Amino acid sequence: MRKRIFLSPPHLGGEESKEVEKAIQSNWIAPAGPATALFENKITAYNQTDYCVAVNSGTAAIHLALIVLGVEKGDEVICPTFTFAGSCNPILYQRAVPVFVDAEKESWCLDPHLLEEAITDRIRLGKKPKAIIVVHLFGMPARMDEILNVAKKYAIPVVEDAAEALGSVYNGQHAGTIGDIGVYSFNGNKIITTSGGGALVSFNKEWIDQARYLSGQARSAVPYYHHESTGYNYQLSNISASIGVGQFSVLNERLKQKRKIFETYQSELKKHNFLFQEENLNTFSNRWITSILMPPKSKKSLNEEIRLVLEAENIESRPLWKPMHLQPVFRHYPNYLSGVAERLFGGGLCLPSGTSLAKEDQEIIIQKLIETAGYTV
Ligand SMILES: *Cc1c(COP(=O)(O)O)cnc(C)c1O
């Protein structure tokens, strides 16, 4: 049996063990430390943003973003229905109410028109949303110009969940630095990793200072332990950060590799009418995970059939996100739907996109896809 091929496994570059060794030699085996600060500087330098706090997960970063924006019990927060639960679980941590908005056909990200519909409807009901979460799905930047226009019109702050989109660019700006506050994840499956980690970035110093304070148990700057707010243990360990420092030296290479993998899939599978998340003049995707839609008119469960064929070869693939409004835990919250997210879930598949994917293995995957589709198209 072939060694399992995963969707997006970690891929170290070689510098990581040196950085970890440095951290160990200096005995900084602690939450936060010099590597954490260095890692934060790498992020701000790369993304040309001003302030950054590294934390122990992307989910924690979203939670802190909502807190610094003042989201409290009973407040409503808009979130795409087509995303990973990590985007919206923090809304519930605040005992706030998620309002789910459907995806738009090209980017698969938040639909700006439905967003405005949702906002005006919530305002009509006397529940003006406190924040908007935008997600750059599979690395593809959302339609930020239109989304920010709507957000500005109603004066609602925008949290950019760029967990999957480090390295993606929209109109010359890095994903995560376009809205009011941005979030990255360095989970093991993301384009670069700290094994587990995240970061919050912004041009607003106060927000990042506040998030940093809350991430370290909200300790006041006095010699004894003094607390004026509820804090969290969300700091990124110095050891994890040292892995991240090493990973930054391969980020540009990983970007090239991810895009190459996508281009190979696209050039082979387009001929067979498979559909892809398309870039436009404004967008540059890091192509974190290549995701496809089954050819129009193909039989209903073709994606599941392909998944099983690949699984039999010990190759991992996965349906696209199951929409949040269909999840038992979220199904009771308000939603504004067009059917796009359900169609993407019903007819899509995420393909192995690890930067260590061998060319021959990718060829096998492509061949299996074409063969399986061949019986049904
Ligand atoms: C990975 C991910 C998160 C959560 O990040 P963690 O670091 O795993 O907590 C949030 N949103 C999206 C879209 C993600 O892909």
mmCIF file of N, CA and C in Angstrom, residues 309-368:
data_model
loop_
_atom_site.group_PDB
_atom_site.id
_atom_site.type_symbol
_atom_site.label_atom_id
_atom_site.label_comp_id
_atom_site.label_asym_id
_atom_site.label_seq_id
_atom_site.Cartn_x
_atom_site.Cartn_y
_atom_site.Cartn_z
ATOM 1 N N VAL A 309 -12.742 6.300 -4.517
ATOM 2 C CA VAL A 309 -11.702 5.755 -5.394
ATOM 3 C C VAL A 309 -10.321 6.173 -4.867
ATOM 4 N N LEU A 310 -10.185 7.454 -4.511
ATOM 5 C CA LEU A 310 -8.902 7.939 -3.991
ATOM 6 C C LEU A 310 -8.581 7.280 -2.648
ATOM 7 N N GLU A 311 -9.600 7.162 -1.802
ATOM 8 C CA GLU A 311 -9.411 6.559 -0.479
ATOM 9 C C GLU A 311 -8.879 5.124 -0.614
ATOM 10 N N ALA A 312 -9.393 4.398 -1.603
ATOM 11 C CA ALA A 312 -8.942 3.026 -1.832
ATOM 12 C C ALA A 312 -7.456 2.993 -2.198
ATOM 13 N N GLU A 313 -6.951 4.117 -2.709
ATOM 14 C CA GLU A 313 -5.520 4.232 -3.040
ATOM 15 C C GLU A 313 -4.728 4.853 -1.887
ATOM 16 N N ASN A 314 -5.394 4.996 -0.735
ATOM 17 C CA ASN A 314 -4.785 5.627 0.440
ATOM 18 C C ASN A 314 -4.456 7.108 0.190
ATOM 19 N N ILE A 315 -5.342 7.754 -0.574
ATOM 20 C CA ILE A 315 -5.180 9.181 -0.874
ATOM 21 C C ILE A 315 -6.337 9.936 -0.233
ATOM 22 N N GLU A 316 -5.988 10.935 0.571
ATOM 23 C CA GLU A 316 -7.031 11.706 1.260
ATOM 24 C C GLU A 316 -7.611 12.790 0.347
ATOM 25 N N SER A 317 -8.932 12.883 0.301
ATOM 26 C CA SER A 317 -9.599 14.042 -0.302
ATOM 27 C C SER A 317 -10.787 14.307 0.606
ATOM 28 N N ARG A 318 -11.466 15.455 0.411
ATOM 29 C CA ARG A 318 -12.531 15.777 1.368
ATOM 30 C C ARG A 318 -13.569 16.675 0.703
ATOM 31 N N PRO A 319 -14.837 16.479 1.042
ATOM 32 C CA PRO A 319 -15.842 17.411 0.525
ATOM 33 C C PRO A 319 -15.504 18.834 0.966
ATOM 34 N N LEU A 320 -16.000 19.829 0.250
ATOM 35 C CA LEU A 320 -15.835 21.216 0.681
ATOM 36 C C LEU A 320 -16.621 21.420 1.981
ATOM 37 N N TRP A 321 -16.424 22.568 2.632
ATOM 38 C CA TRP A 321 -17.060 22.817 3.940
ATOM 39 C C TRP A 321 -18.551 22.537 3.926
ATOM 40 N N LYS A 322 -18.993 21.831 4.924
ATOM 41 C CA LYS A 322 -20.442 21.708 5.119
ATOM 42 C C LYS A 322 -20.919 23.031 5.708
ATOM 43 N N PRO A 323 -21.868 23.690 5.043
ATOM 44 C CA PRO A 323 -22.276 25.034 5.481
ATOM 45 C C PRO A 323 -22.687 25.063 6.961
ATOM 46 N N MET A 324 -22.378 26.186 7.595
ATOM 47 C CA MET A 324 -22.672 26.327 9.025
ATOM 48 C C MET A 324 -24.174 26.259 9.311
ATOM 49 N N HIS A 325 -25.005 26.781 8.385
ATOM 50 C CA HIS A 325 -26.441 26.781 8.670
ATOM 51 C C HIS A 325 -27.034 25.376 8.626
ATOM 52 N N LEU A 326 -26.250 24.385 8.166
ATOM 53 C CA LEU A 326 -26.715 22.989 8.181
ATOM 54 C C LEU A 326 -26.148 22.223 9.380
ATOM 55 N N GLN A 327 -25.304 22.862 10.160
ATOM 56 C CA GLN A 327 -24.686 22.180 11.301
ATOM 57 C C GLN A 327 -25.652 22.187 12.484
ATOM 58 N N PRO A 328 -25.814 21.027 13.130
ATOM 59 C CA PRO A 328 -26.729 20.986 14.285
ATOM 60 C C PRO A 328 -26.458 22.108 15.295
ATOM 61 N N VAL A 329 -25.203 22.431 15.520
ATOM 62 C CA VAL A 329 -24.901 23.424 16.564
ATOM 63 C C VAL A 329 -25.268 24.845 16.129
ATOM 64 N N PHE A 330 -25.339 25.090 14.824
ATOM 65 C CA PHE A 330 -25.585 26.461 14.345
ATOM 66 C C PHE A 330 -26.917 26.632 13.612
ATOM 67 N N ARG A 331 -27.691 25.559 13.493
ATOM 68 C CA ARG A 331 -28.819 25.623 12.559
ATOM 69 C C ARG A 331 -29.926 26.577 13.012
ATOM 70 N N HIS A 332 -29.919 26.958 14.286
ATOM 71 C CA HIS A 332 -31.026 27.789 14.793
ATOM 72 C C HIS A 332 -30.778 29.285 14.633
ATOM 73 N N TYR A 333 -29.634 29.650 14.072
ATOM 74 C CA TYR A 333 -29.341 31.076 13.978
ATOM 75 C C TYR A 333 -29.835 31.635 12.648
ATOM 76 N N PRO A 334 -30.011 32.960 12.590
ATOM 77 C CA PRO A 334 -30.521 33.563 11.356
ATOM 78 C C PRO A 334 -29.590 33.317 10.177
ATOM 79 N N ASN A 335 -30.156 33.198 8.972
ATOM 80 C CA ASN A 335 -29.300 33.046 7.795
ATOM 81 C C ASN A 335 -29.915 33.730 6.589
ATOM 82 N N TYR A 336 -29.033 34.066 5.645
ATOM 83 C CA TYR A 336 -29.429 34.717 4.388
ATOM 84 C C TYR A 336 -28.775 33.914 3.270
ATOM 85 N N LEU A 337 -29.578 33.139 2.554
ATOM 86 C CA LEU A 337 -29.028 32.110 1.673
ATOM 87 C C LEU A 337 -29.399 32.319 0.210
ATOM 88 N N SER A 338 -28.503 31.838 -0.655
ATOM 89 C CA SER A 338 -28.785 31.853 -2.091
ATOM 90 C C SER A 338 -28.673 30.455 -2.685
ATOM 91 N N GLY A 339 -28.187 29.512 -1.894
ATOM 92 C CA GLY A 339 -28.019 28.143 -2.377
ATOM 93 C C GLY A 339 -26.607 27.827 -2.847
ATOM 94 N N VAL A 340 -25.745 28.850 -2.946
ATOM 95 C CA VAL A 340 -24.389 28.605 -3.457
ATOM 96 C C VAL A 340 -23.609 27.670 -2.520
ATOM 97 N N ALA A 341 -23.628 27.940 -1.227
ATOM 98 C CA ALA A 341 -22.849 27.120 -0.286
ATOM 99 C C ALA A 341 -23.302 25.658 -0.339
ATOM 100 N N GLU A 342 -24.598 25.454 -0.419
ATOM 101 C CA GLU A 342 -25.093 24.067 -0.455
ATOM 102 C C GLU A 342 -24.672 23.372 -1.746
ATOM 103 N N ARG A 343 -24.655 24.139 -2.840
ATOM 104 C CA ARG A 343 -24.203 23.536 -4.101
ATOM 105 C C ARG A 343 -22.715 23.198 -4.035
ATOM 106 N N LEU A 344 -21.934 24.087 -3.429
ATOM 107 C CA LEU A 344 -20.490 23.821 -3.316
ATOM 108 C C LEU A 344 -20.245 22.583 -2.455
ATOM 109 N N PHE A 345 -20.997 22.488 -1.355
ATOM 110 C CA PHE A 345 -20.854 21.328 -0.475
ATOM 111 C C PHE A 345 -21.276 20.053 -1.206
ATOM 112 N N GLY A 346 -22.341 20.152 -1.978
ATOM 113 C CA GLY A 346 -22.884 18.976 -2.649
ATOM 114 C C GLY A 346 -22.047 18.488 -3.819
ATOM 115 N N GLY A 347 -21.291 19.401 -4.439
ATOM 116 C CA GLY A 347 -20.625 18.998 -5.686
ATOM 117 C C GLY A 347 -19.142 19.271 -5.733
ATOM 118 N N GLY A 348 -18.527 19.456 -4.587
ATOM 119 C CA GLY A 348 -17.106 19.820 -4.592
ATOM 120 C C GLY A 348 -16.216 18.794 -3.936
ATOM 121 N N LEU A 349 -14.920 18.978 -4.111
ATOM 122 C CA LEU A 349 -13.939 18.092 -3.486
ATOM 123 C C LEU A 349 -12.617 18.851 -3.312
ATOM 124 N N CYS A 350 -12.012 18.707 -2.114
ATOM 125 C CA CYS A 350 -10.670 19.257 -1.864
ATOM 126 C C CYS A 350 -9.656 18.180 -2.226
ATOM 127 N N LEU A 351 -8.651 18.553 -3.015
ATOM 128 C CA LEU A 351 -7.659 17.583 -3.488
ATOM 129 C C LEU A 351 -6.331 17.735 -2.747
ATOM 130 N N PRO A 352 -5.567 16.648 -2.669
ATOM 131 C CA PRO A 352 -4.272 16.724 -1.997
ATOM 132 C C PRO A 352 -3.439 17.864 -2.575
ATOM 133 N N SER A 353 -2.970 18.756 -1.707
ATOM 134 C CA SER A 353 -2.270 19.956 -2.136
ATOM 135 C C SER A 353 -1.035 20.213 -1.283
ATOM 136 N N GLY A 354 -0.513 19.173 -0.662
ATOM 137 C CA GLY A 354 0.690 19.341 0.167
ATOM 138 C C GLY A 354 1.867 19.720 -0.715
ATOM 139 N N THR A 355 2.724 20.629 -0.205
ATOM 140 C CA THR A 355 3.829 21.099 -1.031
ATOM 141 C C THR A 355 4.884 20.012 -1.229
ATOM 142 N N SER A 356 4.768 18.909 -0.491
ATOM 143 C CA SER A 356 5.691 17.798 -0.706
ATOM 144 C C SER A 356 5.088 16.725 -1.628
ATOM 145 N N LEU A 357 3.928 17.029 -2.209
ATOM 146 C CA LEU A 357 3.270 16.072 -3.117
ATOM 147 C C LEU A 357 4.168 15.775 -4.327
ATOM 148 N N ALA A 358 4.450 14.501 -4.539
ATOM 149 C CA ALA A 358 5.310 14.134 -5.679
ATOM 150 C C ALA A 358 4.537 14.267 -6.981
ATOM 151 N N LYS A 359 5.262 14.636 -8.040
ATOM 152 C CA LYS A 359 4.654 14.836 -9.352
ATOM 153 C C LYS A 359 3.928 13.568 -9.814
ATOM 154 N N GLU A 360 4.569 12.425 -9.582
ATOM 155 C CA GLU A 360 3.973 11.152 -10.027
ATOM 156 C C GLU A 360 2.679 10.895 -9.259
ATOM 157 N N ASP A 361 2.661 11.253 -7.971
ATOM 158 C CA ASP A 361 1.447 11.035 -7.176
ATOM 159 C C ASP A 361 0.317 11.934 -7.672
ATOM 160 N N GLN A 362 0.676 13.174 -8.003
ATOM 161 C CA GLN A 362 -0.363 14.075 -8.511
ATOM 162 C C GLN A 362 -0.919 13.540 -9.834
ATOM 163 N N GLU A 363 -0.048 12.963 -10.658
ATOM 164 C CA GLU A 363 -0.510 12.387 -11.932
ATOM 165 C C GLU A 363 -1.495 11.258 -11.699
ATOM 166 N N ILE A 364 -1.213 10.422 -10.686
ATOM 167 C CA ILE A 364 -2.129 9.321 -10.367
ATOM 168 C C ILE A 364 -3.495 9.877 -9.942
ATOM 169 N N ILE A 365 -3.461 10.908 -9.095
ATOM 170 C CA ILE A 365 -4.717 11.509 -8.616
ATOM 171 C C ILE A 365 -5.528 12.022 -9.806
ATOM 172 N N ILE A 366 -4.860 12.738 -10.697
ATOM 173 C CA ILE A 366 -5.541 13.309 -11.866
ATOM 174 C C ILE A 366 -6.142 12.199 -12.724
ATOM 175 N N GLN A 367 -5.360 11.162 -12.911
ATOM 176 C CA GLN A 367 -5.812 10.037 -13.742
ATOM 177 C C GLN A 367 -7.046 9.371 -13.123
ATOM 178 N N LYS A 368 -7.029 9.184 -11.805
ATOM 179 C CA LYS A 368 -8.180 8.557 -11.116
ATOM 180 C C LYS A 368 -9.429 9.418 -11.268
#
